[in-house]
Structure formats: C-alpha cells, structure tokens
C-alpha cells in the first residue's frame, strides 16, 4: 500500500471507502496523481468545478481578493457580496423583491431553507403550518436538518430521531394533491434527483407543484444545488419549467471549487427572515463571493450555459453510438447525465474507467453519473467516449468470462 493510503486509513474519519488516487494537480478537465499519471475528469468534483481546474479566471479571483480583503464579519457588507447577491437575483429572475442568504455549503443553504419553511405560517408564536413535504429518494444534505428532508431511509436510520415534521411523497402530481392541505409550510423538490441516479421529475410536475402549493399557500422550495449554475443547459433547472418558486438553494457549481452556497428567496418569502433569525460566520465573506461572482461572470461571458446544452446533446449521441450491451440510455439535462446501465455493474465500470484514466461516479448500482466542467469541447468528448467505451468493454468482457466459466467474480469495491 502506498504511504499516503496508510496516512488516509489512519488519519481520516472512516466515512468513505478507500481513496483510489492522491490527486496533486488539475488543469481544465485533466487531473494528475502523485505518480504523474493523468486522468480525464468527467465528474468535476460532483458538479462543482464548472470552469474546470485551475481556470485563470478562478485563480485570478482567489489571488486578487485574498490580497485585497478576505473576510470581515457579517456586521459589515463588502462589494463582492453585494455584487453576487445582485447577480444571483438577476440570473434567477428573483427580481426587485428577491433576497439572498449566503452559506458555505449546500447543506447549509438547505438548513436556511428549512428555517424559512418553519417561519412561514407562524403567527403570534403559533405554528399554523407544521407540515413539510419532501420527495422519496430526494437528497438535500447530511446535516441533521437536511437529513430529515432527505428521502433515503438508509441514510436516516443510524441517526434517528429525525427533526420532526417532514413527510415523504412519491414524485407524482396525484401524491402531491392527496397530501397537500393548508397546514403545509413547504414542498422541497430537486428538479433532477442527482444522488438518486440523475432522475428527472415527471414532465409537468414542477408546473403542477407550483399551482398546488400556491393554492394552499405553501412555499415551493427548489434545491438547485446540483442542477444550478448552468449545468442543465439553463441557468437554473426550474427555469425550464417556466415557473417562479418561492425559494431556491444553490452551492456546488456556483463557486467552481470555492465552498459557497446560497438561499435565494422570491416575493413575500423574502420577508420571513428578520434580524437575528439566522446567520453564519463565514457565509458570504468577500473571498467566497468574489470567486463565485467571477465564476458566474465567466459562465456568462463564455456562453457556457449554451455550451452545457450543446455538449450534453453531443455526449448523449456519442454514448448511444458506443458498441456495447451495457448502456440503456441517458437521463438528465445538459451536462448532468445519468448513464443507465443494463446491469447493476456501475461500481465495476467506475473502477475500470479509473484504470483507463477516466474519473466518473456510480450514482447508484446501475447508473453512471457524469458532471464534467461546463467548458468541455470536442477534444474532451472524444477522449471521454474512447475511455468510457474501453471501460464498458472491460466490464462486459469480465461478465462474459463469468458466464462462460460459471464462476462468480465479485465486482470490484469502489468508494462513492
Ligand atoms: C450536494 C447536494 C446537497 C448538499 O450539498 P453539500 O455542499 O454537500 O452540503 C444538497 N442537495 C443536493 C441536490 C445536492 O446535490
């Protein structure tokens, strides 16, 4: 075992499996490990590095702002913070009445959204809306509040009891109609369930959810942490549905690798927080907001939302053309892609891809998740298709061999 593997096994909390590589450098869609081996990165740190690695705009923003002013407390405002708030209001269409709360992660943005939901429907200290609705299999984070919103029993069970008040529904309009009443504070939705395997909501669901929540005075809160910042070929996935939510949460891709998240409120939901009701020491500091502002500027300037749409189409076409029996089509939008497999061999495909020099991820046993940089072009796509086809062939051959010898080869273990 390499020395770094010993260090990792001894020093890091055991919340993940064995790490496959020690990455020391990145540039664009390339990563290099400690032995100088290059990998093509088609995971982007799970939809985070929107501009790829070490993009000059990102590097310049970090360096300049670090040399100017990194942090003051939230007793004060800073120019990058105000600029990013205005930019997020413009890009989301939150308009004049919109407001932005900055956090350091996706979970913290959703914690803020959870508190927003609790504030909604409270009059004179009486909670008239004690119910919160969320969807089965949705992922909203790992903190105690966001875990309570996460519709995965296996994640919740070891940490019960959960924060009370959350009910889980199937992702159908019928289930929502049946569950909704005037005691619901909010409905939380992921427009595409990323962690569940890049599973989109049914066609028309968001529009119906908007109508139903509005009819009952409940908030519609859209978790755009994985889908936001241009990844799906729209600035935010809710915009494809032509709806106006009450709040959205963002993180991952907006910082391009700098940890930052935000809750953006629309309309009257913007009036719910009052002085002292929520806060974060680091949230919205000038360093983080300067970097996120620069990342979003570059996504706009370079037309990367449009690129995500076009390259997504191109990738889907080329994946469909791979000569393999293992691929059953693609889900998702733009550059958030779930490649559905015909067998539960996603961990084996990920392991084979790593051996071939390609970084991808198994969102579940039968789904490969792709979330490359929004900057990718023909060169990266050609290389990806070549490496991915090779990884699929490796696994397909192993399965064939398995069939022939009637023995059971265990699928390689991979950490997710
Ligand atoms: C990643 C993710 C989160 C949690 O974000 P963290 O930054 O890991 O806390 C929440 N919701 C969705 C949809 C995500 O993809």
XYZ file of N, CA and C and ligand atoms in Angstrom, residues 105-108 110 139-141 190 195 223 225-226 251-252, ligand 1:
60
model
N -21.998 25.915 2.097
C -22.198 24.587 1.515
C -23.653 24.455 1.105
N -23.930 23.348 0.418
C -25.303 23.071 0.013
C -26.189 22.782 1.216
N -25.693 21.931 2.117
C -26.500 21.578 3.279
C -26.889 22.822 4.072
N -25.941 23.743 4.229
C -26.263 24.963 4.987
C -27.270 25.846 4.268
N -29.671 24.609 2.460
C -30.945 23.935 2.716
C -31.386 24.070 4.174
N -32.308 13.946 -2.248
C -31.154 14.189 -1.380
C -31.040 15.694 -1.138
N -31.007 16.090 0.131
C -30.892 17.518 0.437
C -29.735 17.827 1.373
N -28.960 16.817 1.796
C -27.789 17.093 2.618
C -27.631 16.117 3.762
N -36.079 18.501 -5.749
C -34.897 18.556 -6.607
C -35.412 18.411 -8.040
N -28.404 12.568 -6.646
C -27.864 11.455 -5.859
C -28.687 10.175 -6.053
N -34.416 22.809 -4.768
C -32.998 22.563 -4.462
C -32.225 22.454 -5.773
N -28.933 22.792 -5.986
C -27.527 22.683 -5.591
C -26.711 21.928 -6.642
N -27.297 20.871 -7.203
C -26.579 20.106 -8.234
C -26.918 20.591 -9.644
N -25.333 25.832 -4.601
C -23.997 25.647 -3.998
C -23.120 25.055 -5.106
N -22.480 23.910 -4.840
C -21.647 23.203 -5.813
C -21.073 24.097 -6.918
C -24.714 18.025 -2.924
C -26.139 18.322 -2.649
C -26.559 18.818 -1.413
C -25.609 19.001 -0.244
O -24.609 19.911 -0.522
P -23.257 19.887 0.392
O -22.451 21.033 -0.140
O -22.633 18.549 0.198
O -23.680 20.102 1.793
C -27.893 19.120 -1.250
N -28.778 18.943 -2.251
C -28.407 18.472 -3.451
C -29.434 18.333 -4.523
C -27.086 18.133 -3.698
O -26.728 17.636 -4.874
